[in-house]
Amino acid sequence: MQIGDYLLEEIAFEGAATRTWVARQVSVNRPVIIDSLNREHQQDDDIVSEFLADVRAKARVDHPFIGSVYEAIREGRLCFFAREALSGETLEEMIESGQQLAPEHIAHILRQISEANLYLEKHNVASLPLESNQVYVSEGYLTRIVNMAVGGDRDHSISTQEKHLLGSALLELLEKDKPGSTRTKSLLSYMTDLERDIPITWEQIRDLSEGIERQLTTPDEPLALEQSTVKLRKNDTSKKLVLFTGIGIGAAALIIIASLFINRPDRPKERILNEAVEIPSGNYPTHDGGKNQLRSFWIDAHEVTIGEYAEFLALMDQLTPSQQENFQHEDQPESKESHKPDDWDNLLAAARKGMNWNGRKVTLNCPVVGVDWWDAYAFAEQAGRRLPTQEEWYAALSSSKTPLKEIKASPWGPVDQSDEDLTANKIYGMAGNVSEWTRKLAKNPAYPTKPKMVVLCGGSFLKPDSTATSREWLDPSTSDLTDPRDLRRPDLGFRTIGDTAPSE
């Protein structure tokens, strides 16, 4: 049977009010899942309204580890929506087939599920409890979950149920007697313990699974022994020593994990900083005293943060090289293999804990730095936006009519920290926190005979005399870089613009 663009192939699930179909979207020849209201409910306005509210909630979810919703349709008596058909095996199928997974693979799966749930928590998305047949694991242990978002307020008790279910399922899949098995089992056991006064959080699960994964996939340096061989005494003492040492190590692992939960300091929370400011079309002044006619656009109210950039990298990690190329500039050097900023792993770890990095306190709300132009371009493309030209950047600065001398450069810190580095129309950080990449090459009016160069706009915390009108041309003749767009600095970041307001 075909409804609209969808050919229904078989019923996968039949509930009290809905049916789930395995289907194919004819126009693009791709597999999909169709969820439809049963006929007896399609004319009940209250049920239809609730059904569509849940669909809208699902459609707002945008995360690489959560399945997408394509469209919702209500035509006559029909009321249904189409969603992504996830690939791979479900946890339920893996358990039924008796599979066993190494601790590092369990940790990898758990980290991805944690990232997805942290996204839902951050955006206060209500969802139904996740079950083991709704978690899909494909090649490379890429893990994605069915979109279970619903309308209404988030019920945090559901999150506790999910942790218990996932912990139990992954315990069945955990391969025993492997390096890391004890620590991984301890973590999963904490997840299944419903008697804890303070339940383990998704952030704790993410950090602990990430630590397990990192340690098991990065070989340790061998310890130097005073002698190449050690002679064991031929009596029961050595056996007891091994036994007690094993018990001690296991106990120590549990104590360390427990101390992380009991004594860990409050970590700074990542905030949703997706505000944008509309700049109307008009004839705007330029840095050099001219005028420039511009169409309307929306500019980020803040510089792109470490937390936002981490989400971008998580998405890129799940794409094939050919898929990644869709977001990359055609001139990006073939030698460039990653969009990770300088010292990214240490920067992100410090930002998640609110600790120091390179002598400065960082949080997920601080601007991402150490990114080159290619990184900033790819981020903007992936978000459906673009880098601003210097004319657009200056138009945003001048549009608010704020006297430029009143905009004071902000020091290093969160992107929305300073009320002095703020325009009247609520654009932060034009005089500081970090200098920002722009999209197009431009002539330096001080050297009109030189070719066009890359331009950086705005001030920087490392340059206390800089202002909101500061500009910097990256002259290739005075640089060690073949292409100035390869430059990475600890005081250089970016923001994006678009023709419409950014989606949540």
Short mmCIF file of C-alpha atoms in Angstrom, two decimals:
data_model
loop_
_atom_site.label_atom_id
_atom_site.label_comp_id
_atom_site.label_asym_id
_atom_site.label_seq_id
_atom_site.Cartn_x
_atom_site.Cartn_y
_atom_site.Cartn_z
CA MET A 1 0.00 0.00 0.00
CA GLN A 2 1.28 3.48 -0.84
CA ILE A 3 0.42 6.65 1.07
CA GLY A 4 1.78 9.82 -0.44
CA ASP A 5 5.45 9.32 -1.33
CA TYR A 6 5.78 6.21 0.87
CA LEU A 7 5.36 2.56 -0.08
CA LEU A 8 4.39 0.57 3.02
CA GLU A 9 6.12 -2.83 3.03
CA GLU A 10 5.29 -4.51 6.36
CA ILE A 11 4.02 -3.79 9.86
CA ALA A 12 6.85 -3.72 12.42
CA PHE A 13 4.74 -2.89 15.49
CA GLU A 14 1.08 -2.47 16.32
CA GLY A 15 0.10 -0.55 19.43
CA ALA A 16 -3.13 0.64 20.98
CA ALA A 17 -3.17 3.92 19.04
CA THR A 18 -0.41 3.68 16.44
CA ARG A 19 1.15 1.38 13.89
CA THR A 20 4.78 1.32 12.83
CA TRP A 21 5.58 0.34 9.24
CA VAL A 22 8.78 -0.54 7.43
CA ALA A 23 8.50 1.53 4.25
CA ARG A 24 10.37 3.11 1.35
CA GLN A 25 10.27 6.72 0.21
CA VAL A 26 9.67 6.37 -3.50
CA SER A 27 11.02 9.71 -4.78
CA VAL A 28 14.50 9.22 -3.29
CA ASN A 29 14.42 5.41 -2.99
CA ARG A 30 15.42 5.24 0.66
CA PRO A 31 14.20 3.06 3.52
CA VAL A 32 12.13 4.84 6.16
CA ILE A 33 9.95 4.06 9.15
CA ILE A 34 6.35 5.28 9.14
CA ASP A 35 4.41 5.80 12.37
CA SER A 36 0.71 6.34 11.79
CA LEU A 37 -2.35 6.78 13.94
CA ASN A 38 -4.82 3.91 13.73
CA ARG A 39 -7.96 4.72 11.75
CA GLU A 40 -10.25 4.81 14.76
CA HIS A 41 -8.10 7.55 16.30
CA GLN A 42 -7.52 9.69 13.21
CA GLN A 43 -10.71 11.67 13.65
CA ASP A 44 -10.24 12.30 17.38
CA ASP A 45 -8.96 15.89 17.52
CA ASP A 46 -7.42 15.47 20.98
CA ILE A 47 -5.46 12.37 20.01
CA VAL A 48 -4.36 13.92 16.70
CA SER A 49 -3.25 17.10 18.49
CA GLU A 50 -1.17 15.11 20.98
CA PHE A 51 0.28 12.98 18.18
CA LEU A 52 1.35 16.05 16.18
CA ALA A 53 2.80 17.73 19.29
CA ASP A 54 5.03 14.68 19.76
CA VAL A 55 6.07 14.82 16.10
CA ARG A 56 7.00 18.50 16.41
CA ALA A 57 9.12 17.67 19.45
CA LYS A 58 10.92 14.95 17.47
CA ALA A 59 11.48 17.26 14.51
CA ARG A 60 13.25 19.80 16.73
CA VAL A 61 15.85 17.23 17.79
CA ASP A 62 19.07 17.66 15.81
CA HIS A 63 21.89 15.42 17.02
CA PRO A 64 24.15 12.99 15.12
CA PHE A 65 23.42 10.10 17.52
CA ILE A 66 19.61 10.48 17.39
CA GLY A 67 17.46 9.42 14.44
CA SER A 68 15.94 12.15 12.27
CA VAL A 69 12.30 12.88 11.50
CA TYR A 70 11.72 13.66 7.81
CA GLU A 71 8.17 14.97 7.66
CA ALA A 72 4.68 14.77 9.15
CA ILE A 73 1.55 14.51 7.02
CA ARG A 74 -2.13 14.90 7.79
CA GLU A 75 -4.32 14.41 4.73
CA GLY A 76 -7.97 13.64 5.23
CA ARG A 77 -8.14 10.58 7.48
CA LEU A 78 -4.39 9.96 7.26
CA CYS A 79 -2.11 11.17 10.05
CA PHE A 80 1.48 9.87 10.04
CA PHE A 81 5.14 10.86 10.08
CA ALA A 82 8.24 9.46 8.39
CA ARG A 83 11.50 8.96 10.25
CA GLU A 84 14.96 7.64 9.55
CA ALA A 85 15.45 3.88 9.35
CA LEU A 86 18.54 3.35 11.50
CA SER A 87 21.12 0.82 10.33
CA GLY A 88 22.95 -1.85 12.29
CA GLU A 89 21.90 -4.29 15.02
CA THR A 90 19.93 -3.35 18.11
CA LEU A 91 21.28 -4.11 21.58
CA GLU A 92 18.40 -6.58 21.95
CA GLU A 93 19.47 -8.45 18.79
CA MET A 94 23.10 -8.50 19.92
CA ILE A 95 22.13 -9.99 23.29
CA GLU A 96 19.88 -12.60 21.70
CA SER A 97 22.69 -13.71 19.36
CA GLY A 98 25.09 -14.10 22.30
CA GLN A 99 27.58 -11.45 21.20
CA GLN A 100 30.34 -10.28 23.55
CA LEU A 101 31.99 -6.87 23.23
CA ALA A 102 35.38 -5.71 24.50
CA PRO A 103 35.33 -3.13 27.33
CA GLU A 104 36.56 -0.33 25.05
CA HIS A 105 33.71 -0.99 22.64
CA ILE A 106 31.16 -0.99 25.47
CA ALA A 107 32.64 2.31 26.66
CA HIS A 108 32.45 3.74 23.13
CA ILE A 109 28.78 2.79 22.82
CA LEU A 110 28.01 4.22 26.25
CA ARG A 111 29.81 7.49 25.54
CA GLN A 112 27.73 8.08 22.41
CA ILE A 113 24.46 7.34 24.23
CA SER A 114 25.56 9.73 26.99
CA GLU A 115 26.26 12.50 24.47
CA ALA A 116 22.78 12.06 23.00
CA ASN A 117 21.13 12.23 26.43
CA LEU A 118 23.20 15.25 27.46
CA TYR A 119 21.87 17.00 24.35
CA LEU A 120 18.28 16.15 25.35
CA GLU A 121 18.90 17.38 28.90
CA LYS A 122 20.54 20.59 27.70
CA HIS A 123 17.56 21.40 25.47
CA ASN A 124 15.01 20.15 28.06
CA VAL A 125 13.50 17.67 25.60
CA ALA A 126 10.91 15.31 27.05
CA SER A 127 11.19 11.72 25.84
CA LEU A 128 9.76 8.25 26.35
CA PRO A 129 11.94 5.62 28.05
CA LEU A 130 14.54 4.13 25.71
CA GLU A 131 14.54 0.33 25.32
CA SER A 132 17.25 -2.05 24.13
CA ASN A 133 15.55 -2.57 20.75
CA GLN A 134 15.80 1.18 20.08
CA VAL A 135 19.60 1.42 20.32
CA TYR A 136 21.35 0.57 17.03
CA VAL A 137 25.05 -0.28 16.71
CA SER A 138 26.61 -0.33 13.24
CA GLU A 139 30.11 -0.61 11.75
CA GLY A 140 32.85 0.88 13.92
CA TYR A 141 30.46 0.69 16.91
CA LEU A 142 28.68 3.83 15.72
CA THR A 143 25.66 4.03 18.03
CA ARG A 144 22.40 5.81 17.28
CA ILE A 145 19.10 5.81 19.12
CA VAL A 146 15.52 6.07 17.96
CA ASN A 147 14.06 9.54 18.36
CA MET A 148 11.79 9.16 21.39
CA ALA A 149 11.08 12.86 21.96
CA VAL A 150 7.54 13.85 22.93
CA GLY A 151 5.77 17.07 23.77
CA GLY A 152 5.64 18.39 27.33
CA ASP A 153 8.14 18.81 30.15
CA ARG A 154 11.08 16.50 30.68
CA ASP A 155 10.60 13.81 33.35
CA HIS A 156 14.02 13.15 34.87
CA SER A 157 12.88 9.86 36.42
CA ILE A 158 12.73 8.42 32.89
CA SER A 159 16.45 9.09 32.57
CA THR A 160 17.05 6.92 35.64
CA GLN A 161 15.03 4.09 34.06
CA GLU A 162 17.11 4.35 30.88
CA LYS A 163 20.38 4.16 32.78
CA HIS A 164 19.20 1.02 34.57
CA LEU A 165 18.06 -0.64 31.34
CA LEU A 166 21.20 0.28 29.39
CA GLY A 167 23.48 -0.74 32.23
CA SER A 168 21.77 -4.15 32.41
CA ALA A 169 21.87 -4.66 28.63
CA LEU A 170 25.53 -3.70 28.29
CA LEU A 171 26.50 -5.90 31.24
CA GLU A 172 25.16 -8.87 29.27
CA LEU A 173 27.30 -7.87 26.29
CA LEU A 174 30.51 -7.14 28.26
CA GLU A 175 33.36 -9.54 27.54
CA LYS A 176 34.81 -10.68 30.86
CA ASP A 177 38.46 -11.14 31.84
CA LYS A 178 39.72 -8.45 29.46
CA PRO A 179 41.76 -5.32 30.30
CA GLY A 180 39.26 -2.76 31.56
CA SER A 181 36.51 -5.29 32.28
CA THR A 182 36.48 -4.58 36.02
CA ARG A 183 36.22 -0.81 35.65
CA THR A 184 33.61 -1.09 32.91
CA LYS A 185 31.57 -3.53 34.98
CA SER A 186 31.77 -1.18 37.98
CA LEU A 187 30.43 1.70 35.92
CA LEU A 188 27.57 -0.37 34.49
CA SER A 189 26.75 -1.66 37.97
CA TYR A 190 26.47 1.92 39.23
CA MET A 191 24.00 2.60 36.42
CA THR A 192 21.81 -0.35 37.43
CA ASP A 193 21.80 0.54 41.15
CA LEU A 194 18.38 2.10 41.75
CA GLU A 195 18.96 2.37 45.51
CA ARG A 196 21.54 5.16 45.26
CA ASP A 197 20.54 8.38 47.02
CA ILE A 198 22.22 10.42 44.26
CA PRO A 199 21.85 8.69 40.87
CA ILE A 200 24.81 8.76 38.52
CA THR A 201 24.47 11.53 35.91
CA TRP A 202 24.88 11.31 32.14
CA GLU A 203 27.82 13.68 32.45
CA GLN A 204 29.55 11.33 34.88
CA ILE A 205 28.79 8.35 32.64
CA ARG A 206 30.15 10.22 29.62
CA ASP A 207 33.37 11.23 31.40
CA LEU A 208 34.01 7.79 32.90
CA SER A 209 33.31 5.90 29.68
CA GLU A 210 35.50 8.36 27.80
CA GLY A 211 38.31 7.73 30.31
CA ILE A 212 37.97 3.95 29.94
CA GLU A 213 37.95 4.22 26.18
CA ARG A 214 40.97 6.52 26.07
CA GLN A 215 43.05 4.35 28.38
CA LEU A 216 42.24 1.08 26.61
CA THR A 217 42.87 2.45 23.12
CA THR A 218 46.09 4.32 24.00
CA PRO A 219 48.96 2.02 24.98
CA ASP A 220 50.77 2.97 28.17
CA GLU A 221 54.52 3.45 28.22
CA PRO A 222 56.16 0.27 29.62
CA LEU A 223 57.48 0.60 33.15
CA ALA A 224 61.24 0.20 33.52
CA LEU A 225 62.15 -2.61 35.94
CA GLU A 226 65.31 -2.65 38.01
CA GLN A 227 65.93 -6.22 36.78
CA SER A 228 64.82 -7.88 33.58
CA THR A 229 63.50 -10.87 35.57
CA VAL A 230 61.94 -11.25 38.99
CA LYS A 231 62.34 -14.52 40.90
CA LEU A 232 59.27 -15.75 42.77
CA ARG A 233 59.58 -17.72 46.00
CA LYS A 234 58.25 -21.25 45.74
CA ASN A 235 55.61 -21.04 48.44
CA ASP A 236 52.06 -19.81 48.95
CA THR A 237 53.20 -16.26 49.81
CA SER A 238 53.49 -15.18 46.17
CA LYS A 239 50.02 -16.58 45.36
CA LYS A 240 48.50 -14.74 48.31
CA LEU A 241 50.30 -11.58 47.28
CA VAL A 242 48.82 -11.81 43.78
CA LEU A 243 45.38 -12.50 45.23
CA PHE A 244 45.48 -9.60 47.69
CA THR A 245 46.95 -7.28 45.07
CA GLY A 246 44.11 -8.11 42.68
CA ILE A 247 41.54 -7.49 45.40
CA GLY A 248 43.29 -4.25 46.32
CA ILE A 249 43.33 -3.01 42.74
CA GLY A 250 39.66 -3.84 42.30
CA ALA A 251 38.76 -2.11 45.56
CA ALA A 252 40.86 0.89 44.62
CA ALA A 253 39.06 1.16 41.28
CA LEU A 254 35.70 1.19 43.05
CA ILE A 255 36.92 3.75 45.58
CA ILE A 256 38.20 6.01 42.80
CA ILE A 257 34.92 5.80 40.89
CA ALA A 258 32.91 6.38 44.06
CA SER A 259 35.05 9.37 44.99
CA LEU A 260 34.33 10.88 41.60
CA PHE A 261 30.62 10.76 42.38
CA ILE A 262 30.80 11.83 46.03
CA ASN A 263 33.57 14.41 46.08
CA ARG A 264 33.59 15.87 42.59
CA PRO A 265 33.18 19.65 42.55
CA ASP A 266 30.24 21.24 40.78
CA ARG A 267 31.16 21.67 37.16
CA PRO A 268 30.17 24.74 35.16
CA LYS A 269 27.13 23.96 33.03
CA GLU A 270 27.08 24.58 29.31
CA ARG A 271 24.42 27.13 28.46
CA ILE A 272 22.34 27.33 25.29
CA LEU A 273 23.84 30.32 23.49
CA ASN A 274 22.07 30.24 20.14
CA GLU A 275 20.84 33.85 20.03
CA ALA A 276 21.21 35.77 16.78
CA VAL A 277 20.56 39.41 15.91
CA GLU A 278 18.85 40.54 12.72
CA ILE A 279 20.69 43.18 10.70
CA PRO A 280 18.17 44.83 8.33
CA SER A 281 19.00 45.47 4.69
CA GLY A 282 20.45 48.90 4.06
CA ASN A 283 23.38 51.10 3.07
CA TYR A 284 25.98 50.63 5.81
CA PRO A 285 29.28 52.40 6.51
CA THR A 286 32.51 50.46 6.06
CA HIS A 287 35.73 50.45 8.09
CA ASP A 288 37.32 52.76 5.53
CA GLY A 289 34.64 55.47 5.41
CA GLY A 290 32.70 54.23 2.40
CA LYS A 291 29.18 52.86 2.04
CA ASN A 292 28.04 49.38 1.14
CA GLN A 293 24.54 48.16 0.26
CA LEU A 294 23.79 44.89 2.07
CA ARG A 295 20.87 42.50 2.21
CA SER A 296 19.42 41.64 5.60
CA PHE A 297 21.11 38.86 7.58
CA TRP A 298 21.26 37.34 11.06
CA ILE A 299 24.55 37.36 12.98
CA ASP A 300 25.41 35.23 16.00
CA ALA A 301 25.10 37.24 19.19
CA HIS A 302 28.14 35.34 20.52
CA GLU A 303 31.34 33.85 19.26
CA VAL A 304 31.17 30.09 18.66
CA THR A 305 31.86 28.27 21.93
CA ILE A 306 33.97 25.26 22.83
CA GLY A 307 30.78 23.31 23.59
CA GLU A 308 29.23 24.14 20.21
CA TYR A 309 32.42 23.18 18.40
CA ALA A 310 32.56 19.86 20.29
CA GLU A 311 29.09 19.00 18.93
CA PHE A 312 30.32 19.82 15.41
CA LEU A 313 33.33 17.51 15.79
CA ALA A 314 31.10 14.73 17.14
CA LEU A 315 28.99 14.98 13.99
CA MET A 316 32.02 15.03 11.67
CA ASP A 317 33.39 11.92 13.36
CA GLN A 318 30.29 10.01 12.27
CA LEU A 319 30.56 11.00 8.59
CA THR A 320 32.54 9.29 5.87
CA PRO A 321 35.35 11.32 4.18
CA SER A 322 33.13 11.92 1.14
CA GLN A 323 30.30 13.16 3.38
CA GLN A 324 32.67 15.49 5.21
CA GLU A 325 33.70 17.02 1.91
CA ASN A 326 30.19 18.45 1.54
CA PHE A 327 31.06 20.96 4.27
CA GLN A 328 34.66 21.68 3.33
CA HIS A 329 35.95 24.46 1.10
CA GLU A 330 37.04 23.30 -2.34
CA ASP A 331 40.51 24.80 -1.76
CA GLN A 332 41.10 23.06 1.56
CA PRO A 333 44.57 21.44 1.43
CA GLU A 334 44.56 17.69 0.88
CA SER A 335 47.08 17.41 3.72
CA LYS A 336 44.50 18.66 6.23
CA GLU A 337 43.10 15.57 7.92
CA SER A 338 41.07 16.94 10.83
CA HIS A 339 39.13 19.94 12.07
CA LYS A 340 40.33 19.47 15.63
CA PRO A 341 41.79 22.70 17.08
CA ASP A 342 45.26 22.83 18.59
CA ASP A 343 45.56 20.72 21.77
CA TRP A 344 41.84 19.95 21.47
CA ASP A 345 41.61 16.94 23.79
CA ASN A 346 43.19 18.84 26.69
CA LEU A 347 41.17 21.98 25.96
CA LEU A 348 37.87 20.09 25.91
CA ALA A 349 38.69 18.09 29.04
CA ALA A 350 39.56 21.27 30.93
CA ALA A 351 36.44 23.07 29.64
CA ARG A 352 34.15 20.28 30.82
CA LYS A 353 35.63 20.49 34.31
CA GLY A 354 36.03 24.28 34.47
CA MET A 355 39.79 23.96 34.94
CA ASN A 356 42.82 25.81 33.62
CA TRP A 357 44.20 25.34 30.12
CA ASN A 358 47.33 27.19 29.05
CA GLY A 359 47.12 29.27 32.21
CA ARG A 360 43.50 30.35 31.72
CA LYS A 361 40.28 28.98 33.19
CA VAL A 362 38.10 27.52 30.45
CA THR A 363 34.50 26.33 30.32
CA LEU A 364 32.30 25.04 27.52
CA ASN A 365 30.90 28.58 27.26
CA CYS A 366 34.28 30.11 26.34
CA PRO A 367 35.06 30.82 22.67
CA VAL A 368 36.69 28.03 20.71
CA VAL A 369 40.25 28.95 19.73
CA GLY A 370 43.08 27.32 17.84
CA VAL A 371 40.87 26.96 14.76
CA ASP A 372 42.07 27.82 11.25
CA TRP A 373 39.93 29.33 8.50
CA TRP A 374 39.11 25.92 7.02
CA ASP A 375 37.74 24.78 10.40
CA ALA A 376 35.56 27.87 10.78
CA TYR A 377 34.28 27.52 7.20
CA ALA A 378 33.33 23.85 7.69
CA PHE A 379 31.56 24.59 10.99
CA ALA A 380 29.49 27.33 9.36
CA GLU A 381 28.62 25.17 6.35
CA GLN A 382 27.55 22.26 8.54
CA ALA A 383 25.27 24.64 10.50
CA GLY A 384 23.72 25.94 7.25
CA ARG A 385 25.35 29.33 7.78
CA ARG A 386 28.51 31.13 6.64
CA LEU A 387 31.37 33.30 7.86
CA PRO A 388 30.72 37.06 7.63
CA THR A 389 32.59 39.34 5.28
CA GLN A 390 34.35 42.28 6.92
CA GLU A 391 31.60 44.54 5.50
CA GLU A 392 28.87 42.43 7.12
CA TRP A 393 30.83 42.25 10.37
CA TYR A 394 31.19 46.05 10.50
CA ALA A 395 27.56 46.57 9.50
CA ALA A 396 26.54 44.46 12.49
CA LEU A 397 28.78 46.58 14.70
CA SER A 398 27.46 49.90 13.40
CA SER A 399 23.79 48.89 13.09
CA SER A 400 23.13 49.33 16.79
CA LYS A 401 24.24 53.00 16.74
CA THR A 402 26.29 52.26 19.86
CA PRO A 403 29.15 54.79 20.24
CA LEU A 404 32.25 52.73 19.50
CA LYS A 405 34.17 54.22 22.42
CA GLU A 406 31.57 52.74 24.79
CA ILE A 407 32.38 49.19 23.67
CA LYS A 408 35.13 47.97 25.97
CA ALA A 409 37.20 44.90 25.13
CA SER A 410 36.29 41.88 27.23
CA PRO A 411 39.02 39.71 28.78
CA TRP A 412 39.19 35.93 28.35
CA GLY A 413 36.08 34.14 29.59
CA PRO A 414 32.56 33.04 28.58
CA VAL A 415 31.32 34.60 25.37
CA ASP A 416 28.51 36.51 27.12
CA GLN A 417 30.47 37.60 30.18
CA SER A 418 30.84 41.35 29.64
CA ASP A 419 28.09 43.97 29.65
CA GLU A 420 30.66 46.50 28.42
CA ASP A 421 31.66 44.51 25.32
CA LEU A 422 28.07 44.61 24.12
CA THR A 423 26.23 46.59 21.46
CA ALA A 424 22.82 48.12 22.06
CA ASN A 425 21.21 45.39 19.95
CA LYS A 426 22.84 42.69 22.13
CA ILE A 427 25.84 41.50 20.11
CA TYR A 428 28.62 40.36 22.45
CA GLY A 429 32.38 40.33 22.01
CA MET A 430 33.03 42.67 19.08
CA ALA A 431 35.97 44.31 20.90
CA GLY A 432 37.21 41.13 22.61
CA ASN A 433 37.20 38.11 23.70
CA VAL A 434 38.96 36.84 20.56
CA SER A 435 39.65 38.09 17.07
CA GLU A 436 37.41 36.57 14.40
CA TRP A 437 37.83 35.06 10.94
CA THR A 438 36.00 36.67 7.99
CA ARG A 439 34.96 35.02 4.76
CA LYS A 440 36.55 36.94 1.88
CA LEU A 441 40.02 38.18 1.00
CA ALA A 442 40.29 41.99 0.90
CA LYS A 443 42.77 44.70 0.06
CA ASN A 444 44.66 46.41 2.86
CA PRO A 445 44.14 50.15 2.17
CA ALA A 446 47.54 50.86 3.71
CA TYR A 447 49.19 48.73 1.00
CA PRO A 448 46.97 49.12 -2.10
CA THR A 449 49.56 47.53 -4.43
CA LYS A 450 49.61 44.25 -2.52
CA PRO A 451 47.18 41.43 -3.39
CA LYS A 452 44.05 40.74 -1.39
CA MET A 453 44.60 39.12 2.01
CA VAL A 454 42.68 37.31 4.73
CA VAL A 455 41.14 39.75 7.23
CA LEU A 456 40.57 39.25 10.97
CA CYS A 457 38.03 41.52 12.67
CA GLY A 458 37.64 42.66 16.26
CA GLY A 459 39.87 42.79 19.30
CA SER A 460 41.54 40.08 21.34
CA PHE A 461 42.25 39.47 25.02
CA LEU A 462 45.94 39.17 24.12
CA LYS A 463 45.93 42.67 22.61
CA PRO A 464 44.63 45.04 25.28
CA ASP A 465 44.88 48.07 22.99
CA SER A 466 42.63 46.56 20.32
CA THR A 467 39.04 47.72 19.86
CA ALA A 468 35.85 46.72 18.08
CA THR A 469 37.09 48.46 14.92
CA SER A 470 40.43 46.62 14.91
CA ARG A 471 41.39 44.71 11.80
CA GLU A 472 44.35 42.51 10.96
CA TRP A 473 45.50 41.49 7.48
CA LEU A 474 47.37 38.22 7.23
CA ASP A 475 50.14 39.02 4.77
CA PRO A 476 51.56 35.80 3.28
CA SER A 477 54.84 37.56 2.47
CA THR A 478 55.52 38.08 6.17
CA SER A 479 54.31 34.66 7.34
CA ASP A 480 55.88 31.24 7.58
CA LEU A 481 52.60 29.76 6.34
CA THR A 482 52.09 28.97 2.67
CA ASP A 483 48.43 29.97 3.08
CA PRO A 484 47.49 32.37 5.93
CA ARG A 485 44.17 30.52 6.24
CA ASP A 486 46.17 27.74 7.93
CA LEU A 487 46.87 30.06 10.88
CA ARG A 488 45.87 28.91 14.35
CA ARG A 489 46.17 31.10 17.43
CA PRO A 490 45.02 30.96 21.06
CA ASP A 491 43.16 34.26 20.60
CA LEU A 492 41.46 33.57 17.25
CA GLY A 493 37.92 32.27 16.87
CA PHE A 494 34.81 33.11 14.82
CA ARG A 495 31.06 33.64 14.65
CA THR A 496 28.62 32.90 11.81
CA ILE A 497 25.82 34.64 9.92
CA GLY A 498 22.83 33.42 7.92
CA ASP A 499 19.89 34.65 5.92
CA THR A 500 17.53 33.43 8.65
CA ALA A 501 17.73 33.04 12.42
CA PRO A 502 19.64 29.90 13.49
CA SER A 503 17.46 26.96 14.49
CA GLU A 504 17.46 25.82 18.11
#
